[in-house]
PDB file of C-alpha atoms in Angstrom:
ATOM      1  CA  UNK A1135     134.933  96.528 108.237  1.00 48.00           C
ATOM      2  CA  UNK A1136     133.844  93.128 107.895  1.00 54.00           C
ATOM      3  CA  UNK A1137     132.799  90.637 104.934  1.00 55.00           C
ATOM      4  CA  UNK A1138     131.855  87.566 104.237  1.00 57.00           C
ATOM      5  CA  UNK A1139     134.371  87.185 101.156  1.00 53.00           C
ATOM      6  CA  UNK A1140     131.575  87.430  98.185  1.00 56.00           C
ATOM      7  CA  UNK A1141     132.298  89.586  95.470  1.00 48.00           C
ATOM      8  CA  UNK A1142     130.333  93.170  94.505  1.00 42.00           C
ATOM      9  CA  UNK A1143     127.762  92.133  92.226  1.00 42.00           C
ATOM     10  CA  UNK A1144     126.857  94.156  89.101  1.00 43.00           C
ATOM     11  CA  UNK A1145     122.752  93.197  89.183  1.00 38.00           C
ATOM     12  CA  UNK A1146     121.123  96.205  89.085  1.00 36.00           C
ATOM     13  CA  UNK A1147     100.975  92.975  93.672  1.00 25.00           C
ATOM     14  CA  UNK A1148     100.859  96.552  92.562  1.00 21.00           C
ATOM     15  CA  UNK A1149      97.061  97.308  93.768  1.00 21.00           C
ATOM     16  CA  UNK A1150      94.840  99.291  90.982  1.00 25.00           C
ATOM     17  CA  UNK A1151      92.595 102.293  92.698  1.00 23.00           C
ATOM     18  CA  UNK A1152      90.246 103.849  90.659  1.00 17.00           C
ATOM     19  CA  UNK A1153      90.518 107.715  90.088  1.00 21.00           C
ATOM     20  CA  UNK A1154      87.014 108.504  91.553  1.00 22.00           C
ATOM     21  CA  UNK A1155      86.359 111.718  93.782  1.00 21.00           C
ATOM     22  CA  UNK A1156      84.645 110.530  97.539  1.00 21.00           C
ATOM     23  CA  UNK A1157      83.410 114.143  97.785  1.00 26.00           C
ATOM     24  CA  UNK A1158      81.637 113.593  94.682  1.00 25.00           C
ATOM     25  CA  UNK A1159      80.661 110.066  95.093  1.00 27.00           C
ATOM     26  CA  UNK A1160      76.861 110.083  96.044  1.00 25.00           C
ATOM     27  CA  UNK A1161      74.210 107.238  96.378  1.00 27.00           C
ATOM     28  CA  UNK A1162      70.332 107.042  96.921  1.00 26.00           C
ATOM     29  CA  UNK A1163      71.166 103.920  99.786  1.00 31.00           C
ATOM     30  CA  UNK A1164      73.541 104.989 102.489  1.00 30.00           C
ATOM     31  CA  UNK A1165      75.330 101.664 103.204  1.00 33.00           C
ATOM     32  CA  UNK A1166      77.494 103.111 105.977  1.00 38.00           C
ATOM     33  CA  UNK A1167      80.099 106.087 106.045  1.00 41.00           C
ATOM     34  CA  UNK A1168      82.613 103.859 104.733  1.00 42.00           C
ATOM     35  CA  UNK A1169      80.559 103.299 101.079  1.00 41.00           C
ATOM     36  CA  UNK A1170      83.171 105.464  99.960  1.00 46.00           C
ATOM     37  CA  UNK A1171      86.281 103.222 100.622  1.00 49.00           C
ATOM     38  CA  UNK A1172      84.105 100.306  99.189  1.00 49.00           C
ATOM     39  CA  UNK A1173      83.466 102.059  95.884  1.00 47.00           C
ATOM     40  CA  UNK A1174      87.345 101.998  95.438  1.00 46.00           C
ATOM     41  CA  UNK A1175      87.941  98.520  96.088  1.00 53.00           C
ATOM     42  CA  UNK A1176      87.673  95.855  92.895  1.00 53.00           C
ATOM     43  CA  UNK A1177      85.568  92.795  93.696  1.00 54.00           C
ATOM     44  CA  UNK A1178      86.503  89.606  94.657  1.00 56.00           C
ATOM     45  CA  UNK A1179      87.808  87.909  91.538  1.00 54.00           C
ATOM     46  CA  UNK A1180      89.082  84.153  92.494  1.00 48.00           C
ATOM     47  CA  UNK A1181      90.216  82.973  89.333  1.00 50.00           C
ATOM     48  CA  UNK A1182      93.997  81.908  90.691  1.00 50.00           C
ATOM     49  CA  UNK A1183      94.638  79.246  93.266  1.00 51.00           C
ATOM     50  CA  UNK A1184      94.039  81.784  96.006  1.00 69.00           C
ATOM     51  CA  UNK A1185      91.201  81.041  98.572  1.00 89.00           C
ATOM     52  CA  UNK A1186      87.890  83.776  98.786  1.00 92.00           C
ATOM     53  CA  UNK A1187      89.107  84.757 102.427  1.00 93.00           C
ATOM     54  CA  UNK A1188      92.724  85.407 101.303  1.00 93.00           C
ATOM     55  CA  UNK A1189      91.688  87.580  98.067  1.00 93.00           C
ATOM     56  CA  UNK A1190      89.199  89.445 100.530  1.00 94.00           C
ATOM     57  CA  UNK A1191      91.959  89.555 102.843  1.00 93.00           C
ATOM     58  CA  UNK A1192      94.796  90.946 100.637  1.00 91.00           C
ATOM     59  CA  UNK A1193      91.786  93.519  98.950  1.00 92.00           C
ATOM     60  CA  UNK A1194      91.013  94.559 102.782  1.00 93.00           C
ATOM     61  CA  UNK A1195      94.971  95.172 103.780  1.00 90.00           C
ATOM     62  CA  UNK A1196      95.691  96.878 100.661  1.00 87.00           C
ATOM     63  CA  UNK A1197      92.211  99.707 100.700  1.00 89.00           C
ATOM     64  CA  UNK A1198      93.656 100.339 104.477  1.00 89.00           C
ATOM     65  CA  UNK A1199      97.649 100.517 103.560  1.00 85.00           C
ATOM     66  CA  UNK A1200      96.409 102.865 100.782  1.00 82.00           C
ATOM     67  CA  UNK A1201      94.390 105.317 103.080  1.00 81.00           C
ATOM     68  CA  UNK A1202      90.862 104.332 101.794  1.00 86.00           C
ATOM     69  CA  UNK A1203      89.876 103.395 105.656  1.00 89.00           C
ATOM     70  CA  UNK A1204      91.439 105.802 108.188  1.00 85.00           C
ATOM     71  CA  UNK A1205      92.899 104.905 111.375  1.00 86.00           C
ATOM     72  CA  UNK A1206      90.132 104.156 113.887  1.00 90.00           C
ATOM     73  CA  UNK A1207      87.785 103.992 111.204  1.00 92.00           C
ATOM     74  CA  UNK A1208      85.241 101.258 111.607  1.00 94.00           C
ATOM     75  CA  UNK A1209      84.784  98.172 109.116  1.00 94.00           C
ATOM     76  CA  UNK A1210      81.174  97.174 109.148  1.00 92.00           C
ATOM     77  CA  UNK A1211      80.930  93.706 107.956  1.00 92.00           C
ATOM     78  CA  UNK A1212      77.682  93.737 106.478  1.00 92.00           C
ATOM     79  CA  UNK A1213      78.308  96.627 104.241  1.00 91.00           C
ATOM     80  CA  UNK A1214      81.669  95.082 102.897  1.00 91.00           C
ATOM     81  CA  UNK A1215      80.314  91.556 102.382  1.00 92.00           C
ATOM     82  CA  UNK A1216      77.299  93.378 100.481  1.00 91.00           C
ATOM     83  CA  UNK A1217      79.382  95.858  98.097  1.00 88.00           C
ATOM     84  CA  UNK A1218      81.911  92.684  97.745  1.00 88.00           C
ATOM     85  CA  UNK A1219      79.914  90.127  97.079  1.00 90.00           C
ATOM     86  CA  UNK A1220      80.743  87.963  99.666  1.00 92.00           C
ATOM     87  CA  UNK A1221      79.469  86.093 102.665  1.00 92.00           C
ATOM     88  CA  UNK A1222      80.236  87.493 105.784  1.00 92.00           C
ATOM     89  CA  UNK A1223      81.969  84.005 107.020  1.00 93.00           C
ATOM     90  CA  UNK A1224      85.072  84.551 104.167  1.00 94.00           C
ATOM     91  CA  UNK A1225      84.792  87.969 105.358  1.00 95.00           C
ATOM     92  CA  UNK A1226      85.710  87.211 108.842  1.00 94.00           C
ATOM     93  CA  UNK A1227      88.269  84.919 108.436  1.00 95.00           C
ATOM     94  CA  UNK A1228      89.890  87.687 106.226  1.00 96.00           C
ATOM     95  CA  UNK A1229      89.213  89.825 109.740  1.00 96.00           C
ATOM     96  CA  UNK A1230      90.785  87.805 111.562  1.00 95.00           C
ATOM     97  CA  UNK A1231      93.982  87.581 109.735  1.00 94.00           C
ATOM     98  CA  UNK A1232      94.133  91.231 109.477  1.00 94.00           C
ATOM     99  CA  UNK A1233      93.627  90.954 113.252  1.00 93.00           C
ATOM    100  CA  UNK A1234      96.521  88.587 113.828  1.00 90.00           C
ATOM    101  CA  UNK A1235      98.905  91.164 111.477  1.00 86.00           C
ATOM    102  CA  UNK A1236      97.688  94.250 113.383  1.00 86.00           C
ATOM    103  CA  UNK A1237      95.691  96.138 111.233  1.00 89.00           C
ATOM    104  CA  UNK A1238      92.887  96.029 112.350  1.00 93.00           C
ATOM    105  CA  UNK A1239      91.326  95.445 116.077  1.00 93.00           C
ATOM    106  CA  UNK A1240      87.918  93.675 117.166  1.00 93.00           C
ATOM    107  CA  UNK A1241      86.252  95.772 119.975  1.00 91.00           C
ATOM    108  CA  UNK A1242      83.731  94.340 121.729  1.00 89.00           C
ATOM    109  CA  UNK A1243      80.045  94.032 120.817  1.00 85.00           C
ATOM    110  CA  UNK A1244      81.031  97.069 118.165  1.00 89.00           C
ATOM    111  CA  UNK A1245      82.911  94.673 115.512  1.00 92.00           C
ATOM    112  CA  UNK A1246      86.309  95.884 113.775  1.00 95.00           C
ATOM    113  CA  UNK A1247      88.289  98.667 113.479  1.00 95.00           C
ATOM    114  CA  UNK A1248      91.186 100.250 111.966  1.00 93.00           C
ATOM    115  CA  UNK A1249      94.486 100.303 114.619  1.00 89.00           C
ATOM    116  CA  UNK A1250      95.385 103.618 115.892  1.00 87.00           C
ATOM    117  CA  UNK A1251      98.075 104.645 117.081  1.00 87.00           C
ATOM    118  CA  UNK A1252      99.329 107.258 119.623  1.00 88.00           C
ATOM    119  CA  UNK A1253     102.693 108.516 119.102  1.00 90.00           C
ATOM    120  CA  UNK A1254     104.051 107.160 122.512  1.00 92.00           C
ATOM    121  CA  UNK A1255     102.629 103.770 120.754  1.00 91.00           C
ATOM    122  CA  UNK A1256     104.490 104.583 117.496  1.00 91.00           C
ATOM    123  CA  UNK A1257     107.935 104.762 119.374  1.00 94.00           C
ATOM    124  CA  UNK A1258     107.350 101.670 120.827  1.00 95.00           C
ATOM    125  CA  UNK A1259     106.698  99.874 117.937  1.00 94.00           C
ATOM    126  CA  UNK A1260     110.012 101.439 115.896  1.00 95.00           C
ATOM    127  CA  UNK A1261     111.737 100.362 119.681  1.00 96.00           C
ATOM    128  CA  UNK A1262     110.543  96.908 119.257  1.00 96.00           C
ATOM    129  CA  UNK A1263     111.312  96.793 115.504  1.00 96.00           C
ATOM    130  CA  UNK A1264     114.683  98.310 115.554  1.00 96.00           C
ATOM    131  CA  UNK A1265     115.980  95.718 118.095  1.00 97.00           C
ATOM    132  CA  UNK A1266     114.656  93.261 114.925  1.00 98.00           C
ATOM    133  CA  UNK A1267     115.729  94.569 112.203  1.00 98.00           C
ATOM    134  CA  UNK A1268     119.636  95.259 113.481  1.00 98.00           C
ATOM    135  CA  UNK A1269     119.080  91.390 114.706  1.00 98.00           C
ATOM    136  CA  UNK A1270     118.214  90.345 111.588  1.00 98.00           C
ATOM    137  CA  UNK A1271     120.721  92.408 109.540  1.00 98.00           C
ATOM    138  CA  UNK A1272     123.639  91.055 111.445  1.00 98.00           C
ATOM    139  CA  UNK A1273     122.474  87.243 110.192  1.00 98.00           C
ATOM    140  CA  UNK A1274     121.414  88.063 107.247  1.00 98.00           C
ATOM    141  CA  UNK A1275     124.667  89.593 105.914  1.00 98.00           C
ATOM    142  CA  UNK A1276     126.585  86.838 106.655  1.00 98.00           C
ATOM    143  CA  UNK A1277     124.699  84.181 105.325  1.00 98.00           C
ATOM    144  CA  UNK A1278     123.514  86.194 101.850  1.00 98.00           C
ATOM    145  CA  UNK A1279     123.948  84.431  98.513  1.00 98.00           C
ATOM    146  CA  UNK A1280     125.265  86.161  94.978  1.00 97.00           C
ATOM    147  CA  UNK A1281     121.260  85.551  94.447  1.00 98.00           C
ATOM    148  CA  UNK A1282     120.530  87.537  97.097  1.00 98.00           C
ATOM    149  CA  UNK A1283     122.401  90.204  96.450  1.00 98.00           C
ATOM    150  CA  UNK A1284     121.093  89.938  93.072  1.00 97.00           C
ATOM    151  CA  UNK A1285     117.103  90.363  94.602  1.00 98.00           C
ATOM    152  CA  UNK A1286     118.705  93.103  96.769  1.00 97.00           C
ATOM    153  CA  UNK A1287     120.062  95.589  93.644  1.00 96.00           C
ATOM    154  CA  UNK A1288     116.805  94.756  91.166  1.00 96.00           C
ATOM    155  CA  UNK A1289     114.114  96.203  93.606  1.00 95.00           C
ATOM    156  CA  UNK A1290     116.336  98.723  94.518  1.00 92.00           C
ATOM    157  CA  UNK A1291     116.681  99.628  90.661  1.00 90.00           C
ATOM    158  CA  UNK A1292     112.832  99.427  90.679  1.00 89.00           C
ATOM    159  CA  UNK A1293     112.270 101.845  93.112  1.00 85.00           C
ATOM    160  CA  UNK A1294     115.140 104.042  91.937  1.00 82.00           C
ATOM    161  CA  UNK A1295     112.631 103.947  88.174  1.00 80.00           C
ATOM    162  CA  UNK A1296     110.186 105.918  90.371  1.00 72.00           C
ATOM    163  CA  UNK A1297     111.499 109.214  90.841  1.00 58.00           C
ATOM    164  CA  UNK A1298     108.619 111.516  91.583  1.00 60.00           C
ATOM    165  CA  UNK A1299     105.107 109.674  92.932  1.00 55.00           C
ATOM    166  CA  UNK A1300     102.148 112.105  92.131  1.00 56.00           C
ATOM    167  CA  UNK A1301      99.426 109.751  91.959  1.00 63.00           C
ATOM    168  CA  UNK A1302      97.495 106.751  94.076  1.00 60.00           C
ATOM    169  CA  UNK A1303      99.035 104.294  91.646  1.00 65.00           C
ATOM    170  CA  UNK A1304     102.577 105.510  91.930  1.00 70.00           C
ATOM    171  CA  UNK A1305     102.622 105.891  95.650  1.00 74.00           C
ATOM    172  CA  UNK A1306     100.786 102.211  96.289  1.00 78.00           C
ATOM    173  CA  UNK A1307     103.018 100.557  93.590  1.00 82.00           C
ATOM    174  CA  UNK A1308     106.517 102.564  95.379  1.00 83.00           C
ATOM    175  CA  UNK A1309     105.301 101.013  99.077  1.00 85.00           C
ATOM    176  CA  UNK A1310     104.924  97.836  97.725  1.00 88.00           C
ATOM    177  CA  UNK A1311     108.423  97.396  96.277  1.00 92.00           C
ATOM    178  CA  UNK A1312     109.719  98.895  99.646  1.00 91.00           C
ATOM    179  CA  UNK A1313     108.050  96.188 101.402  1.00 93.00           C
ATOM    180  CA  UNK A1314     110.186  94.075  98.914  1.00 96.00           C
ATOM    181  CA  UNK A1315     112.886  95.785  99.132  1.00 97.00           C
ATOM    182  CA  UNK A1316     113.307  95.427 103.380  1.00 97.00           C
ATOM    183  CA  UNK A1317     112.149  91.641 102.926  1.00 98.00           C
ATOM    184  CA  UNK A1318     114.711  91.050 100.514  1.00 98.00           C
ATOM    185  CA  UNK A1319     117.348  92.156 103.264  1.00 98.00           C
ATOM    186  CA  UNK A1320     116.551  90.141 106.159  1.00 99.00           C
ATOM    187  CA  UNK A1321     115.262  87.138 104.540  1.00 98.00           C
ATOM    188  CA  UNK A1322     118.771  85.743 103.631  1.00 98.00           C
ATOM    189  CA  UNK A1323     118.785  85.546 108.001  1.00 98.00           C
ATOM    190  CA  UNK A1324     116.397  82.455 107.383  1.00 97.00           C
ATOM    191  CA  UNK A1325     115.064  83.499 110.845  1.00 98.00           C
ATOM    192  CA  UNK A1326     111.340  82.468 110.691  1.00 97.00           C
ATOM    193  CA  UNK A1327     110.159  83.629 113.900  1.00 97.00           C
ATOM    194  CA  UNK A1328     112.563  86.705 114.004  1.00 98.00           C
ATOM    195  CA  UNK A1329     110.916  87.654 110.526  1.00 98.00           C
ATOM    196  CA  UNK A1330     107.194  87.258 111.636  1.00 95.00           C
ATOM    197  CA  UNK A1331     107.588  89.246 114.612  1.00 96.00           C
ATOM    198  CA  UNK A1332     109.784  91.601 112.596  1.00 97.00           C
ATOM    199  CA  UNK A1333     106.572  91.508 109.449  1.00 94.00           C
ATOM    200  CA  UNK A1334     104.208  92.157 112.368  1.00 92.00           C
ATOM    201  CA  UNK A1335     105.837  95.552 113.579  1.00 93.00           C
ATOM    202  CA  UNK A1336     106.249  96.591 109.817  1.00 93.00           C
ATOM    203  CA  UNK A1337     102.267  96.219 109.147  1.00 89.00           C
ATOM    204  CA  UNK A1338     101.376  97.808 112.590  1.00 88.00           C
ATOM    205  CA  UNK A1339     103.417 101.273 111.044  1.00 89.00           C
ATOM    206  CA  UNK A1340     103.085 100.831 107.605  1.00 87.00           C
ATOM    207  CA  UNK A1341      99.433 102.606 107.345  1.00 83.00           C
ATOM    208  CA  UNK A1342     101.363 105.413 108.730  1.00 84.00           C
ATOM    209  CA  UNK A1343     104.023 105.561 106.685  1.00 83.00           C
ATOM    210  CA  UNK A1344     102.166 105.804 103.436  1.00 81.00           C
ATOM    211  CA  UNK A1345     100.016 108.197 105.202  1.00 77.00           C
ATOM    212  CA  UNK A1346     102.870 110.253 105.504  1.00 77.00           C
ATOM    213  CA  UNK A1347     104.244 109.983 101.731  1.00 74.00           C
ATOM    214  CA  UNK A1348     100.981 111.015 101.049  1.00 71.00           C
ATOM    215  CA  UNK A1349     101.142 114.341 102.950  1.00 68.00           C
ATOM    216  CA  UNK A1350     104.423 115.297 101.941  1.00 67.00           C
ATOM    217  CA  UNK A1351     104.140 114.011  98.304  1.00 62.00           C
ATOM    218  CA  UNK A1352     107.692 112.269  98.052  1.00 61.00           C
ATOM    219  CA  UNK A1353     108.613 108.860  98.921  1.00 62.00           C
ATOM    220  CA  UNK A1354     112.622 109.211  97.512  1.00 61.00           C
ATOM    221  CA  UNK A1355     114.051 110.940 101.268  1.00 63.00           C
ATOM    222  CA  UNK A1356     114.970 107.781 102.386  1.00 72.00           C
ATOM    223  CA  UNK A1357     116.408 106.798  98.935  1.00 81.00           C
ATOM    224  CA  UNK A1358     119.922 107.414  99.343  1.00 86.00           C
ATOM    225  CA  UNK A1359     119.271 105.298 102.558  1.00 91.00           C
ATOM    226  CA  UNK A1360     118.498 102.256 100.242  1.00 92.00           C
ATOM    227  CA  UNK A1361     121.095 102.789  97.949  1.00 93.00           C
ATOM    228  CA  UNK A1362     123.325 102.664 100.878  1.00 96.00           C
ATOM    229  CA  UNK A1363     122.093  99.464 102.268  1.00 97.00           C
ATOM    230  CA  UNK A1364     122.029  97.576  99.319  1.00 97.00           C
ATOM    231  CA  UNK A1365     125.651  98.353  98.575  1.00 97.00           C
ATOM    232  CA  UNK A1366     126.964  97.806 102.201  1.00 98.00           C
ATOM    233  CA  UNK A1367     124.873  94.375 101.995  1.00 98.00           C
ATOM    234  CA  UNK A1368     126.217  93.925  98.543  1.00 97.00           C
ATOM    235  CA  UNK A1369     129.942  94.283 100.439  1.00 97.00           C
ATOM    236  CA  UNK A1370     129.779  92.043 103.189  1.00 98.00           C
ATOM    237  CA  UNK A1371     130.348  95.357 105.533  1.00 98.00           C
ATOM    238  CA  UNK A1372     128.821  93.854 108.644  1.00 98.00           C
ATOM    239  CA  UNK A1373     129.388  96.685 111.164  1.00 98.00           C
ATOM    240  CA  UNK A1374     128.049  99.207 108.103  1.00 98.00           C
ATOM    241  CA  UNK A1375     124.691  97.265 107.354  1.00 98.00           C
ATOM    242  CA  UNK A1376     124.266  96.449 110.940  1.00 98.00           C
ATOM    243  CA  UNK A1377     124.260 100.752 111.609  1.00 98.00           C
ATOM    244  CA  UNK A1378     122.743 101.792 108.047  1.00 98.00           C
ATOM    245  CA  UNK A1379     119.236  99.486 109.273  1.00 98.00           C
ATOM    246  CA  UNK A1380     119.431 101.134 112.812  1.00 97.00           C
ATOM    247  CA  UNK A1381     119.621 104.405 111.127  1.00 96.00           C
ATOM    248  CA  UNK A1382     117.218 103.616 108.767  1.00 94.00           C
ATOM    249  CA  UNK A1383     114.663 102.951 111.148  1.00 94.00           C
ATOM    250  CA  UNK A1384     115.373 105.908 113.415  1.00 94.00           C
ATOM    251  CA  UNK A1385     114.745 108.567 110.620  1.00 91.00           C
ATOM    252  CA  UNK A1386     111.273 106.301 109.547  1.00 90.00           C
ATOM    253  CA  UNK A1387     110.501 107.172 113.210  1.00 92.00           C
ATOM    254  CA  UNK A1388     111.068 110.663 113.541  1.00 91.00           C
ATOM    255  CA  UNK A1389     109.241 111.435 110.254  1.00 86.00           C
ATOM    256  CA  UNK A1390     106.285 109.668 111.140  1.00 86.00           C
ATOM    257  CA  UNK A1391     105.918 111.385 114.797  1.00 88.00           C
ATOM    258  CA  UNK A1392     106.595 114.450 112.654  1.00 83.00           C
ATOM    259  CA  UNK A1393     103.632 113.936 110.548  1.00 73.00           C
ATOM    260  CA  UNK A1394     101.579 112.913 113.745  1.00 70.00           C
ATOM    261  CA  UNK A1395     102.757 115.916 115.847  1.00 71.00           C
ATOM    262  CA  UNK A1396     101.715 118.314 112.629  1.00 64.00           C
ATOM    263  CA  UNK A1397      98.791 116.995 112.290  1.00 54.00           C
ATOM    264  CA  UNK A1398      97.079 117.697 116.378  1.00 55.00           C
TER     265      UNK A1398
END
């Protein structure tokens, strides 16, 4: 097996929810079936360098990663520029950019929606981001700096801290180092356009995936996957790394059209 000649190293934003029951939650003004989702979602707070339309934008991709709008559900603008606070021209620039990721999709004369996806659609996304991913692997690996390895073995010793997720907070906070955790891999390639395209396949799957942590109430299966990865990147074991990510993204697959299969 291959390497690159570096040595082993040794090294080892979360979104808030609030607890609140939506069977529970009533109202004397119906502002749209999705009132519910809103009443989880913290308002607008720009207080860092960060623009209105890309706090409304990272609120809006984090209520949908984190199940609060379903799949196909609709996002009326005028009920989440009310509840937020917001005019609806911040609001559709943050649309927009969700568009351009693949969350979400503008119909026509009926406004935006949350992507769904068939499971003949699913497969061809994990087809399309397989071929990326093994891609990316193979340059990453051998370009990847003792800092980079570094990155690599402290989010996987984050998500290793997680060993049971029983809560909203636990499962949103595990996803989010994951995303970390992938991007930390392939980002040594320094591949820009291989990366967007690869980012773009991740987000159109990755409501699903935390759908289906959800259901089966355990995000560690794929952990001795990660553990795996990061050492064989650690190594230098091209070949290894190269199969681990193809692997990697096969199982992903199958438990996701799992979940979808169950749940017809």
């Amino acid at each position: 097996m291959e390497s690159n000649g570096i040595s082993r190293s040794k090294h080892p934003s979360v979104y808030k929810l609030l607890a609140i029951d939506l069977q529970s939650r009533t109202t004397k003004h119906r502002v749209g079936r999705a009132f519910a989702a809103f009443s989880l979602m913290t308002k607008p707070n720009v207080k860092s360098n960060a623009t209105l339309p890309t706090v409304i934008y990272k609120k809006l991709q984090s209520a949908i990663f984190n199940g609060l709008f379903k799949p196909g559900q609709a996002l009326r603008q005028e009920d989440i520029a009310a509840y937020l606070g917001v005019s609806r021209s911040p609001l559709r620039e943050a649309l927009s950019r969700l568009e351009a990721d693949g969350i979400v999709r503008s119909r026509p004369n009926r406004g935006y929606a949350v992507i769904s996806l068939e499971a003949e659609q699913i497969e061809e996304v994990f087809d399309l981001r397989c071929l990326l991913e093994t891609e990316l692997a193979r340059r990453a690996i051998v370009k990847r700096t003792e800092a980079d390895i570094g990155k690599v073995y402290q989010i996987a010793h984050e998500m290793s801290a997680l060993p049971q997720v029983a809560d909203p907070d636990s499962f949103a906070h595990w996803h989010d180092i994951h995303t970390s955790f992938h991007s930390a891999l392939f980002e040594p390639s320094k591949c820009p356009r291989h990366l967007e395209a690869w980012r773009h396949s991740y987000n159109l799957v990755e409501l699903y995936t935390r759908t289906e942590s959800r259901l089966t109430g355990n995000v560690n299966q794929p952990q001795d996957e990660h553990i795996q990865l990061a050492q064989a990147f650690a190594l230098g074991l091209v070949d290894k790394f190269v199969e681990l990510t193809k692997n990697h993204s096969t199982h992903t697959r199958d438990r996701l059209l799992r979940v979808s299969a169950s749940a017809k």
